[in-house]
mmCIF file with all atom_site columns, C-alpha atoms in Angstrom:
data_model
loop_
_atom_site.group_PDB
_atom_site.id
_atom_site.type_symbol
_atom_site.label_atom_id
_atom_site.label_alt_id
_atom_site.label_comp_id
_atom_site.label_asym_id
_atom_site.label_entity_id
_atom_site.label_seq_id
_atom_site.pdbx_PDB_ins_code
_atom_site.Cartn_x
_atom_site.Cartn_y
_atom_site.Cartn_z
_atom_site.occupancy
_atom_site.B_iso_or_equiv
_atom_site.pdbx_formal_charge
_atom_site.auth_seq_id
_atom_site.auth_comp_id
_atom_site.auth_asym_id
_atom_site.auth_atom_id
_atom_site.pdbx_PDB_model_num
ATOM 1   C CA . UNK A 1 1   ? 43.181 69.891  19.672  1.00 77.00 ? 1   UNK A CA 1
ATOM 2   C CA . UNK A 1 2   ? 41.135 73.028  19.026  1.00 86.00 ? 2   UNK A CA 1
ATOM 3   C CA . UNK A 1 3   ? 42.875 74.900  21.843  1.00 83.00 ? 3   UNK A CA 1
ATOM 4   C CA . UNK A 1 4   ? 46.360 74.125  20.543  1.00 89.00 ? 4   UNK A CA 1
ATOM 5   C CA . UNK A 1 5   ? 45.396 74.850  16.925  1.00 92.00 ? 5   UNK A CA 1
ATOM 6   C CA . UNK A 1 6   ? 43.988 78.265  17.807  1.00 93.00 ? 6   UNK A CA 1
ATOM 7   C CA . UNK A 1 7   ? 47.055 78.987  19.924  1.00 93.00 ? 7   UNK A CA 1
ATOM 8   C CA . UNK A 1 8   ? 49.439 78.147  17.064  1.00 93.00 ? 8   UNK A CA 1
ATOM 9   C CA . UNK A 1 9   ? 47.450 80.227  14.573  1.00 93.00 ? 9   UNK A CA 1
ATOM 10  C CA . UNK A 1 10  ? 47.395 83.136  17.019  1.00 93.00 ? 10  UNK A CA 1
ATOM 11  C CA . UNK A 1 11  ? 51.141 82.780  17.479  1.00 94.00 ? 11  UNK A CA 1
ATOM 12  C CA . UNK A 1 12  ? 51.593 83.216  13.729  1.00 91.00 ? 12  UNK A CA 1
ATOM 13  C CA . UNK A 1 13  ? 49.239 86.195  13.444  1.00 91.00 ? 13  UNK A CA 1
ATOM 14  C CA . UNK A 1 14  ? 50.730 87.963  16.463  1.00 92.00 ? 14  UNK A CA 1
ATOM 15  C CA . UNK A 1 15  ? 54.235 87.379  15.123  1.00 91.00 ? 15  UNK A CA 1
ATOM 16  C CA . UNK A 1 16  ? 53.295 89.068  11.855  1.00 87.00 ? 16  UNK A CA 1
ATOM 17  C CA . UNK A 1 17  ? 51.586 91.838  13.819  1.00 87.00 ? 17  UNK A CA 1
ATOM 18  C CA . UNK A 1 18  ? 54.767 92.318  15.832  1.00 88.00 ? 18  UNK A CA 1
ATOM 19  C CA . UNK A 1 19  ? 56.777 92.681  12.635  1.00 85.00 ? 19  UNK A CA 1
ATOM 20  C CA . UNK A 1 20  ? 54.302 95.287  11.387  1.00 81.00 ? 20  UNK A CA 1
ATOM 21  C CA . UNK A 1 21  ? 54.371 97.226  14.668  1.00 80.00 ? 21  UNK A CA 1
ATOM 22  C CA . UNK A 1 22  ? 58.121 97.200  15.199  1.00 79.00 ? 22  UNK A CA 1
ATOM 23  C CA . UNK A 1 23  ? 59.365 97.187  11.610  1.00 73.00 ? 23  UNK A CA 1
ATOM 24  C CA . UNK A 1 24  ? 59.522 100.088 9.168   1.00 71.00 ? 24  UNK A CA 1
ATOM 25  C CA . UNK A 1 25  ? 56.655 100.884 6.841   1.00 70.00 ? 25  UNK A CA 1
ATOM 26  C CA . UNK A 1 26  ? 56.868 98.894  3.616   1.00 71.00 ? 26  UNK A CA 1
ATOM 27  C CA . UNK A 1 27  ? 55.825 100.572 0.373   1.00 75.00 ? 27  UNK A CA 1
ATOM 28  C CA . UNK A 1 28  ? 53.010 98.642  -1.272  1.00 75.00 ? 28  UNK A CA 1
ATOM 29  C CA . UNK A 1 29  ? 51.901 99.589  -4.803  1.00 76.00 ? 29  UNK A CA 1
ATOM 30  C CA . UNK A 1 30  ? 48.104 99.857  -4.960  1.00 77.00 ? 30  UNK A CA 1
ATOM 31  C CA . UNK A 1 31  ? 46.250 97.412  -7.196  1.00 75.00 ? 31  UNK A CA 1
ATOM 32  C CA . UNK A 1 32  ? 45.005 98.696  -10.568 1.00 76.00 ? 32  UNK A CA 1
ATOM 33  C CA . UNK A 1 33  ? 41.536 100.226 -10.696 1.00 76.00 ? 33  UNK A CA 1
ATOM 34  C CA . UNK A 1 34  ? 40.440 99.724  -14.287 1.00 77.00 ? 34  UNK A CA 1
ATOM 35  C CA . UNK A 1 35  ? 37.204 97.794  -13.733 1.00 78.00 ? 35  UNK A CA 1
ATOM 36  C CA . UNK A 1 36  ? 34.282 97.991  -11.343 1.00 76.00 ? 36  UNK A CA 1
ATOM 37  C CA . UNK A 1 37  ? 35.305 94.698  -9.769  1.00 79.00 ? 37  UNK A CA 1
ATOM 38  C CA . UNK A 1 38  ? 38.704 96.207  -8.967  1.00 73.00 ? 38  UNK A CA 1
ATOM 39  C CA . UNK A 1 39  ? 37.039 98.811  -6.761  1.00 73.00 ? 39  UNK A CA 1
ATOM 40  C CA . UNK A 1 40  ? 35.032 96.133  -4.975  1.00 78.00 ? 40  UNK A CA 1
ATOM 41  C CA . UNK A 1 41  ? 38.131 94.019  -4.375  1.00 79.00 ? 41  UNK A CA 1
ATOM 42  C CA . UNK A 1 42  ? 40.473 96.899  -3.583  1.00 80.00 ? 42  UNK A CA 1
ATOM 43  C CA . UNK A 1 43  ? 40.719 96.234  0.171   1.00 78.00 ? 43  UNK A CA 1
ATOM 44  C CA . UNK A 1 44  ? 41.359 92.456  -0.001  1.00 77.00 ? 44  UNK A CA 1
ATOM 45  C CA . UNK A 1 45  ? 43.795 92.915  -2.898  1.00 79.00 ? 45  UNK A CA 1
ATOM 46  C CA . UNK A 1 46  ? 45.702 95.649  -1.094  1.00 79.00 ? 46  UNK A CA 1
ATOM 47  C CA . UNK A 1 47  ? 45.721 93.561  2.076   1.00 77.00 ? 47  UNK A CA 1
ATOM 48  C CA . UNK A 1 48  ? 47.131 90.547  0.223   1.00 77.00 ? 48  UNK A CA 1
ATOM 49  C CA . UNK A 1 49  ? 49.772 92.688  -1.460  1.00 79.00 ? 49  UNK A CA 1
ATOM 50  C CA . UNK A 1 50  ? 50.735 94.146  1.918   1.00 78.00 ? 50  UNK A CA 1
ATOM 51  C CA . UNK A 1 51  ? 51.180 90.699  3.454   1.00 75.00 ? 51  UNK A CA 1
ATOM 52  C CA . UNK A 1 52  ? 53.302 89.526  0.517   1.00 78.00 ? 52  UNK A CA 1
ATOM 53  C CA . UNK A 1 53  ? 55.434 92.686  0.615   1.00 81.00 ? 53  UNK A CA 1
ATOM 54  C CA . UNK A 1 54  ? 55.920 92.352  4.360   1.00 79.00 ? 54  UNK A CA 1
ATOM 55  C CA . UNK A 1 55  ? 56.959 88.705  4.106   1.00 78.00 ? 55  UNK A CA 1
ATOM 56  C CA . UNK A 1 56  ? 59.412 89.563  1.348   1.00 81.00 ? 56  UNK A CA 1
ATOM 57  C CA . UNK A 1 57  ? 60.883 92.382  3.415   1.00 82.00 ? 57  UNK A CA 1
ATOM 58  C CA . UNK A 1 58  ? 61.192 90.085  6.436   1.00 83.00 ? 58  UNK A CA 1
ATOM 59  C CA . UNK A 1 59  ? 63.137 87.522  4.389   1.00 83.00 ? 59  UNK A CA 1
ATOM 60  C CA . UNK A 1 60  ? 65.635 90.268  3.572   1.00 84.00 ? 60  UNK A CA 1
ATOM 61  C CA . UNK A 1 61  ? 65.753 91.447  7.203   1.00 82.00 ? 61  UNK A CA 1
ATOM 62  C CA . UNK A 1 62  ? 65.508 88.326  9.429   1.00 84.00 ? 62  UNK A CA 1
ATOM 63  C CA . UNK A 1 63  ? 66.074 90.399  12.565  1.00 84.00 ? 63  UNK A CA 1
ATOM 64  C CA . UNK A 1 64  ? 62.495 91.618  12.162  1.00 85.00 ? 64  UNK A CA 1
ATOM 65  C CA . UNK A 1 65  ? 61.290 88.038  12.543  1.00 88.00 ? 65  UNK A CA 1
ATOM 66  C CA . UNK A 1 66  ? 63.043 87.848  15.907  1.00 90.00 ? 66  UNK A CA 1
ATOM 67  C CA . UNK A 1 67  ? 61.265 91.042  17.002  1.00 90.00 ? 67  UNK A CA 1
ATOM 68  C CA . UNK A 1 68  ? 57.950 89.603  15.836  1.00 90.00 ? 68  UNK A CA 1
ATOM 69  C CA . UNK A 1 69  ? 58.521 86.400  17.792  1.00 93.00 ? 69  UNK A CA 1
ATOM 70  C CA . UNK A 1 70  ? 59.445 88.377  20.908  1.00 95.00 ? 70  UNK A CA 1
ATOM 71  C CA . UNK A 1 71  ? 56.267 90.439  20.601  1.00 94.00 ? 71  UNK A CA 1
ATOM 72  C CA . UNK A 1 72  ? 54.172 87.310  20.081  1.00 95.00 ? 72  UNK A CA 1
ATOM 73  C CA . UNK A 1 73  ? 55.718 85.441  23.016  1.00 96.00 ? 73  UNK A CA 1
ATOM 74  C CA . UNK A 1 74  ? 55.392 88.410  25.372  1.00 96.00 ? 74  UNK A CA 1
ATOM 75  C CA . UNK A 1 75  ? 51.798 89.199  24.418  1.00 95.00 ? 75  UNK A CA 1
ATOM 76  C CA . UNK A 1 76  ? 50.682 85.570  24.533  1.00 95.00 ? 76  UNK A CA 1
ATOM 77  C CA . UNK A 1 77  ? 52.364 85.170  27.923  1.00 96.00 ? 77  UNK A CA 1
ATOM 78  C CA . UNK A 1 78  ? 50.231 88.017  29.280  1.00 95.00 ? 78  UNK A CA 1
ATOM 79  C CA . UNK A 1 79  ? 47.035 86.695  27.690  1.00 94.00 ? 79  UNK A CA 1
ATOM 80  C CA . UNK A 1 80  ? 47.750 83.143  28.853  1.00 95.00 ? 80  UNK A CA 1
ATOM 81  C CA . UNK A 1 81  ? 48.418 84.284  32.407  1.00 96.00 ? 81  UNK A CA 1
ATOM 82  C CA . UNK A 1 82  ? 45.205 86.299  32.341  1.00 94.00 ? 82  UNK A CA 1
ATOM 83  C CA . UNK A 1 83  ? 43.034 83.406  31.230  1.00 94.00 ? 83  UNK A CA 1
ATOM 84  C CA . UNK A 1 84  ? 44.787 80.864  33.438  1.00 95.00 ? 84  UNK A CA 1
ATOM 85  C CA . UNK A 1 85  ? 44.074 83.160  36.367  1.00 95.00 ? 85  UNK A CA 1
ATOM 86  C CA . UNK A 1 86  ? 40.368 82.774  35.614  1.00 94.00 ? 86  UNK A CA 1
ATOM 87  C CA . UNK A 1 87  ? 40.827 79.034  35.035  1.00 95.00 ? 87  UNK A CA 1
ATOM 88  C CA . UNK A 1 88  ? 42.644 78.362  38.308  1.00 96.00 ? 88  UNK A CA 1
ATOM 89  C CA . UNK A 1 89  ? 40.130 80.435  40.261  1.00 96.00 ? 89  UNK A CA 1
ATOM 90  C CA . UNK A 1 90  ? 37.297 78.451  38.685  1.00 96.00 ? 90  UNK A CA 1
ATOM 91  C CA . UNK A 1 91  ? 38.836 75.187  39.820  1.00 94.00 ? 91  UNK A CA 1
ATOM 92  C CA . UNK A 1 92  ? 39.405 76.586  43.295  1.00 94.00 ? 92  UNK A CA 1
ATOM 93  C CA . UNK A 1 93  ? 35.659 77.138  43.642  1.00 95.00 ? 93  UNK A CA 1
ATOM 94  C CA . UNK A 1 94  ? 34.691 73.905  41.905  1.00 94.00 ? 94  UNK A CA 1
ATOM 95  C CA . UNK A 1 95  ? 33.442 75.637  38.769  1.00 94.00 ? 95  UNK A CA 1
ATOM 96  C CA . UNK A 1 96  ? 33.910 73.657  35.560  1.00 95.00 ? 96  UNK A CA 1
ATOM 97  C CA . UNK A 1 97  ? 35.746 75.650  32.903  1.00 94.00 ? 97  UNK A CA 1
ATOM 98  C CA . UNK A 1 98  ? 37.593 75.008  29.670  1.00 94.00 ? 98  UNK A CA 1
ATOM 99  C CA . UNK A 1 99  ? 41.188 75.820  28.875  1.00 93.00 ? 99  UNK A CA 1
ATOM 100 C CA . UNK A 1 100 ? 41.697 79.163  27.088  1.00 93.00 ? 100 UNK A CA 1
ATOM 101 C CA . UNK A 1 101 ? 40.505 79.652  23.526  1.00 94.00 ? 101 UNK A CA 1
ATOM 102 C CA . UNK A 1 102 ? 42.774 82.082  21.668  1.00 93.00 ? 102 UNK A CA 1
ATOM 103 C CA . UNK A 1 103 ? 41.183 84.180  18.932  1.00 91.00 ? 103 UNK A CA 1
ATOM 104 C CA . UNK A 1 104 ? 43.483 85.001  16.006  1.00 91.00 ? 104 UNK A CA 1
ATOM 105 C CA . UNK A 1 105 ? 42.947 88.160  13.991  1.00 88.00 ? 105 UNK A CA 1
ATOM 106 C CA . UNK A 1 106 ? 44.145 89.063  10.488  1.00 81.00 ? 106 UNK A CA 1
ATOM 107 C CA . UNK A 1 107 ? 47.921 89.630  10.750  1.00 71.00 ? 107 UNK A CA 1
ATOM 108 C CA . UNK A 1 108 ? 47.799 93.307  9.815   1.00 65.00 ? 108 UNK A CA 1
ATOM 109 C CA . UNK A 1 109 ? 44.909 94.071  12.181  1.00 65.00 ? 109 UNK A CA 1
ATOM 110 C CA . UNK A 1 110 ? 45.797 95.522  15.580  1.00 68.00 ? 110 UNK A CA 1
ATOM 111 C CA . UNK A 1 111 ? 47.849 93.005  17.573  1.00 84.00 ? 111 UNK A CA 1
ATOM 112 C CA . UNK A 1 112 ? 47.081 89.935  15.483  1.00 87.00 ? 112 UNK A CA 1
ATOM 113 C CA . UNK A 1 113 ? 44.590 88.647  18.037  1.00 90.00 ? 113 UNK A CA 1
ATOM 114 C CA . UNK A 1 114 ? 41.182 89.475  19.433  1.00 87.00 ? 114 UNK A CA 1
ATOM 115 C CA . UNK A 1 115 ? 42.268 88.085  22.810  1.00 88.00 ? 115 UNK A CA 1
ATOM 116 C CA . UNK A 1 116 ? 41.325 84.854  24.535  1.00 90.00 ? 116 UNK A CA 1
ATOM 117 C CA . UNK A 1 117 ? 38.566 83.476  26.719  1.00 90.00 ? 117 UNK A CA 1
ATOM 118 C CA . UNK A 1 118 ? 37.576 80.481  28.789  1.00 92.00 ? 118 UNK A CA 1
ATOM 119 C CA . UNK A 1 119 ? 34.118 78.940  28.788  1.00 92.00 ? 119 UNK A CA 1
ATOM 120 C CA . UNK A 1 120 ? 32.505 78.435  32.185  1.00 93.00 ? 120 UNK A CA 1
ATOM 121 C CA . UNK A 1 121 ? 30.422 75.255  32.055  1.00 93.00 ? 121 UNK A CA 1
ATOM 122 C CA . UNK A 1 122 ? 28.760 75.202  35.468  1.00 93.00 ? 122 UNK A CA 1
ATOM 123 C CA . UNK A 1 123 ? 27.041 77.735  37.746  1.00 93.00 ? 123 UNK A CA 1
ATOM 124 C CA . UNK A 1 124 ? 29.159 80.012  39.922  1.00 92.00 ? 124 UNK A CA 1
ATOM 125 C CA . UNK A 1 125 ? 28.221 79.203  43.534  1.00 92.00 ? 125 UNK A CA 1
ATOM 126 C CA . UNK A 1 126 ? 28.424 82.636  45.164  1.00 93.00 ? 126 UNK A CA 1
ATOM 127 C CA . UNK A 1 127 ? 29.106 86.320  44.681  1.00 92.00 ? 127 UNK A CA 1
ATOM 128 C CA . UNK A 1 128 ? 32.460 85.873  46.371  1.00 93.00 ? 128 UNK A CA 1
ATOM 129 C CA . UNK A 1 129 ? 33.378 83.207  43.835  1.00 93.00 ? 129 UNK A CA 1
ATOM 130 C CA . UNK A 1 130 ? 32.197 85.432  40.989  1.00 91.00 ? 130 UNK A CA 1
ATOM 131 C CA . UNK A 1 131 ? 34.314 88.312  42.282  1.00 91.00 ? 131 UNK A CA 1
ATOM 132 C CA . UNK A 1 132 ? 37.415 86.186  42.787  1.00 93.00 ? 132 UNK A CA 1
ATOM 133 C CA . UNK A 1 133 ? 37.115 84.463  39.413  1.00 93.00 ? 133 UNK A CA 1
ATOM 134 C CA . UNK A 1 134 ? 36.632 87.779  37.654  1.00 90.00 ? 134 UNK A CA 1
ATOM 135 C CA . UNK A 1 135 ? 39.543 89.449  39.439  1.00 90.00 ? 135 UNK A CA 1
ATOM 136 C CA . UNK A 1 136 ? 42.003 86.559  39.183  1.00 93.00 ? 136 UNK A CA 1
ATOM 137 C CA . UNK A 1 137 ? 42.492 87.015  35.439  1.00 92.00 ? 137 UNK A CA 1
ATOM 138 C CA . UNK A 1 138 ? 43.476 90.700  35.409  1.00 91.00 ? 138 UNK A CA 1
ATOM 139 C CA . UNK A 1 139 ? 45.703 90.211  38.463  1.00 93.00 ? 139 UNK A CA 1
ATOM 140 C CA . UNK A 1 140 ? 47.575 87.300  36.883  1.00 94.00 ? 140 UNK A CA 1
ATOM 141 C CA . UNK A 1 141 ? 47.941 89.170  33.604  1.00 93.00 ? 141 UNK A CA 1
ATOM 142 C CA . UNK A 1 142 ? 49.179 92.260  35.439  1.00 92.00 ? 142 UNK A CA 1
ATOM 143 C CA . UNK A 1 143 ? 51.815 90.269  37.325  1.00 94.00 ? 143 UNK A CA 1
ATOM 144 C CA . UNK A 1 144 ? 53.226 89.013  34.020  1.00 95.00 ? 144 UNK A CA 1
ATOM 145 C CA . UNK A 1 145 ? 52.844 92.355  32.217  1.00 94.00 ? 145 UNK A CA 1
ATOM 146 C CA . UNK A 1 146 ? 54.873 94.360  34.751  1.00 93.00 ? 146 UNK A CA 1
ATOM 147 C CA . UNK A 1 147 ? 58.252 92.640  34.184  1.00 95.00 ? 147 UNK A CA 1
ATOM 148 C CA . UNK A 1 148 ? 57.661 92.700  30.422  1.00 95.00 ? 148 UNK A CA 1
ATOM 149 C CA . UNK A 1 149 ? 56.925 96.425  30.667  1.00 93.00 ? 149 UNK A CA 1
ATOM 150 C CA . UNK A 1 150 ? 60.108 96.894  32.685  1.00 93.00 ? 150 UNK A CA 1
ATOM 151 C CA . UNK A 1 151 ? 62.158 95.135  30.004  1.00 93.00 ? 151 UNK A CA 1
ATOM 152 C CA . UNK A 1 152 ? 60.442 97.318  27.415  1.00 91.00 ? 152 UNK A CA 1
ATOM 153 C CA . UNK A 1 153 ? 61.370 100.492 29.281  1.00 89.00 ? 153 UNK A CA 1
ATOM 154 C CA . UNK A 1 154 ? 64.958 99.317  29.779  1.00 89.00 ? 154 UNK A CA 1
ATOM 155 C CA . UNK A 1 155 ? 65.178 98.506  26.054  1.00 87.00 ? 155 UNK A CA 1
ATOM 156 C CA . UNK A 1 156 ? 64.270 102.043 25.000  1.00 82.00 ? 156 UNK A CA 1
ATOM 157 C CA . UNK A 1 157 ? 66.506 103.598 22.368  1.00 76.00 ? 157 UNK A CA 1
ATOM 158 C CA . UNK A 1 158 ? 67.285 107.301 21.863  1.00 70.00 ? 158 UNK A CA 1
ATOM 159 C CA . UNK A 1 159 ? 64.477 109.380 20.295  1.00 65.00 ? 159 UNK A CA 1
ATOM 160 C CA . UNK A 1 160 ? 64.339 109.675 16.521  1.00 61.00 ? 160 UNK A CA 1
ATOM 161 C CA . UNK A 1 161 ? 65.474 113.088 15.346  1.00 59.00 ? 161 UNK A CA 1
ATOM 162 C CA . UNK A 1 162 ? 62.823 115.020 13.482  1.00 53.00 ? 162 UNK A CA 1
ATOM 163 C CA . UNK A 1 163 ? 59.940 113.015 14.931  1.00 51.00 ? 163 UNK A CA 1
ATOM 164 C CA . UNK A 1 164 ? 56.504 114.526 15.084  1.00 49.00 ? 164 UNK A CA 1
ATOM 165 C CA . UNK A 1 165 ? 54.454 112.847 12.398  1.00 48.00 ? 165 UNK A CA 1
ATOM 166 C CA . UNK A 1 166 ? 51.860 110.125 12.544  1.00 53.00 ? 166 UNK A CA 1
ATOM 167 C CA . UNK A 1 167 ? 49.787 108.816 15.431  1.00 57.00 ? 167 UNK A CA 1
ATOM 168 C CA . UNK A 1 168 ? 51.456 108.838 18.847  1.00 63.00 ? 168 UNK A CA 1
ATOM 169 C CA . UNK A 1 169 ? 50.076 106.830 21.777  1.00 65.00 ? 169 UNK A CA 1
ATOM 170 C CA . UNK A 1 170 ? 50.780 108.195 25.217  1.00 73.00 ? 170 UNK A CA 1
ATOM 171 C CA . UNK A 1 171 ? 52.729 106.205 27.788  1.00 79.00 ? 171 UNK A CA 1
ATOM 172 C CA . UNK A 1 172 ? 50.609 104.529 30.482  1.00 81.00 ? 172 UNK A CA 1
ATOM 173 C CA . UNK A 1 173 ? 51.157 105.663 34.057  1.00 84.00 ? 173 UNK A CA 1
ATOM 174 C CA . UNK A 1 174 ? 52.853 102.363 34.919  1.00 86.00 ? 174 UNK A CA 1
ATOM 175 C CA . UNK A 1 175 ? 55.426 102.896 32.168  1.00 86.00 ? 175 UNK A CA 1
ATOM 176 C CA . UNK A 1 176 ? 56.134 106.406 33.421  1.00 86.00 ? 176 UNK A CA 1
ATOM 177 C CA . UNK A 1 177 ? 56.624 105.127 36.957  1.00 89.00 ? 177 UNK A CA 1
ATOM 178 C CA . UNK A 1 178 ? 58.939 102.375 35.739  1.00 90.00 ? 178 UNK A CA 1
ATOM 179 C CA . UNK A 1 179 ? 60.846 104.916 33.663  1.00 87.00 ? 179 UNK A CA 1
ATOM 180 C CA . UNK A 1 180 ? 61.376 107.119 36.711  1.00 88.00 ? 180 UNK A CA 1
ATOM 181 C CA . UNK A 1 181 ? 62.325 104.094 38.801  1.00 89.00 ? 181 UNK A CA 1
ATOM 182 C CA . UNK A 1 182 ? 65.084 102.952 36.443  1.00 88.00 ? 182 UNK A CA 1
ATOM 183 C CA . UNK A 1 183 ? 66.069 106.430 35.281  1.00 84.00 ? 183 UNK A CA 1
ATOM 184 C CA . UNK A 1 184 ? 64.916 105.991 31.684  1.00 81.00 ? 184 UNK A CA 1
ATOM 185 C CA . UNK A 1 185 ? 63.101 109.057 30.319  1.00 78.00 ? 185 UNK A CA 1
ATOM 186 C CA . UNK A 1 186 ? 60.210 108.204 28.023  1.00 78.00 ? 186 UNK A CA 1
ATOM 187 C CA . UNK A 1 187 ? 59.733 110.081 24.781  1.00 73.00 ? 187 UNK A CA 1
ATOM 188 C CA . UNK A 1 188 ? 56.831 109.718 22.319  1.00 69.00 ? 188 UNK A CA 1
ATOM 189 C CA . UNK A 1 189 ? 59.276 109.488 19.416  1.00 70.00 ? 189 UNK A CA 1
ATOM 190 C CA . UNK A 1 190 ? 61.439 106.711 20.821  1.00 72.00 ? 190 UNK A CA 1
ATOM 191 C CA . UNK A 1 191 ? 61.540 103.714 18.436  1.00 73.00 ? 191 UNK A CA 1
ATOM 192 C CA . UNK A 1 192 ? 59.058 101.063 19.528  1.00 78.00 ? 192 UNK A CA 1
ATOM 193 C CA . UNK A 1 193 ? 60.405 97.766  20.853  1.00 87.00 ? 193 UNK A CA 1
ATOM 194 C CA . UNK A 1 194 ? 58.406 94.512  20.995  1.00 91.00 ? 194 UNK A CA 1
ATOM 195 C CA . UNK A 1 195 ? 58.441 94.209  24.795  1.00 93.00 ? 195 UNK A CA 1
ATOM 196 C CA . UNK A 1 196 ? 57.035 97.702  25.219  1.00 91.00 ? 196 UNK A CA 1
ATOM 197 C CA . UNK A 1 197 ? 54.189 97.178  22.754  1.00 90.00 ? 197 UNK A CA 1
ATOM 198 C CA . UNK A 1 198 ? 53.295 93.732  24.097  1.00 93.00 ? 198 UNK A CA 1
ATOM 199 C CA . UNK A 1 199 ? 53.045 95.134  27.618  1.00 93.00 ? 199 UNK A CA 1
ATOM 200 C CA . UNK A 1 200 ? 51.120 98.180  26.364  1.00 90.00 ? 200 UNK A CA 1
ATOM 201 C CA . UNK A 1 201 ? 48.508 95.985  24.690  1.00 89.00 ? 201 UNK A CA 1
ATOM 202 C CA . UNK A 1 202 ? 48.468 93.525  27.588  1.00 89.00 ? 202 UNK A CA 1
ATOM 203 C CA . UNK A 1 203 ? 47.773 96.302  30.078  1.00 87.00 ? 203 UNK A CA 1
ATOM 204 C CA . UNK A 1 204 ? 45.037 97.651  27.806  1.00 85.00 ? 204 UNK A CA 1
ATOM 205 C CA . UNK A 1 205 ? 43.349 94.242  27.828  1.00 81.00 ? 205 UNK A CA 1
ATOM 206 C CA . UNK A 1 206 ? 43.725 94.064  31.602  1.00 81.00 ? 206 UNK A CA 1
ATOM 207 C CA . UNK A 1 207 ? 42.184 97.494  32.112  1.00 81.00 ? 207 UNK A CA 1
ATOM 208 C CA . UNK A 1 208 ? 39.249 96.684  29.842  1.00 78.00 ? 208 UNK A CA 1
ATOM 209 C CA . UNK A 1 209 ? 38.558 93.539  31.863  1.00 74.00 ? 209 UNK A CA 1
ATOM 210 C CA . UNK A 1 210 ? 38.376 95.589  35.054  1.00 74.00 ? 210 UNK A CA 1
ATOM 211 C CA . UNK A 1 211 ? 35.539 97.754  33.739  1.00 73.00 ? 211 UNK A CA 1
ATOM 212 C CA . UNK A 1 212 ? 32.287 96.988  35.632  1.00 67.00 ? 212 UNK A CA 1
ATOM 213 C CA . UNK A 1 213 ? 30.216 96.029  32.594  1.00 60.00 ? 213 UNK A CA 1
ATOM 214 C CA . UNK A 1 214 ? 28.615 92.845  31.332  1.00 52.00 ? 214 UNK A CA 1
#
């Protein structure tokens, strides 16, 4: 019950995050600052106003909801594959483990999720088992992320004229290789699509899990 509840909540938060990432910036009037308490509550008030404004904008533009759902489904597919890779490897070596726990994040924060994890409930029998269990997750997530990244590259639109403002994230090497493979040039000012961003975040999670720490 807890697993499914967390998954559904994470689906909602990642959908909203996808709308924020893909959709245009919505103007949100700042809350009034006439009392001391207003300064203390500025962040939560502004956050609440932003969520309400975004939901109102989405009602007027339902196509954004579809983009949010695509982002959520793609990202959760990568995260699920990652954790199920760990889970299946655990069972292969006779290690007791739980199903994945998904961690939702506030909808306007990053990708709408802090990721997912499984809980290992019995000792790992050998170093080989530890290595295989640790590697199985990133490999499974990578296998799912690659086709999503390919769809993201193929879905690229022409660059926006007059771009050059704001924060620009560079394209990962895999995206550049896929772009060369399919003949799609990548540009930092190309409008973001949900497949691209889901794969970008999924590959970031995969790379972090491959760091030899912990």
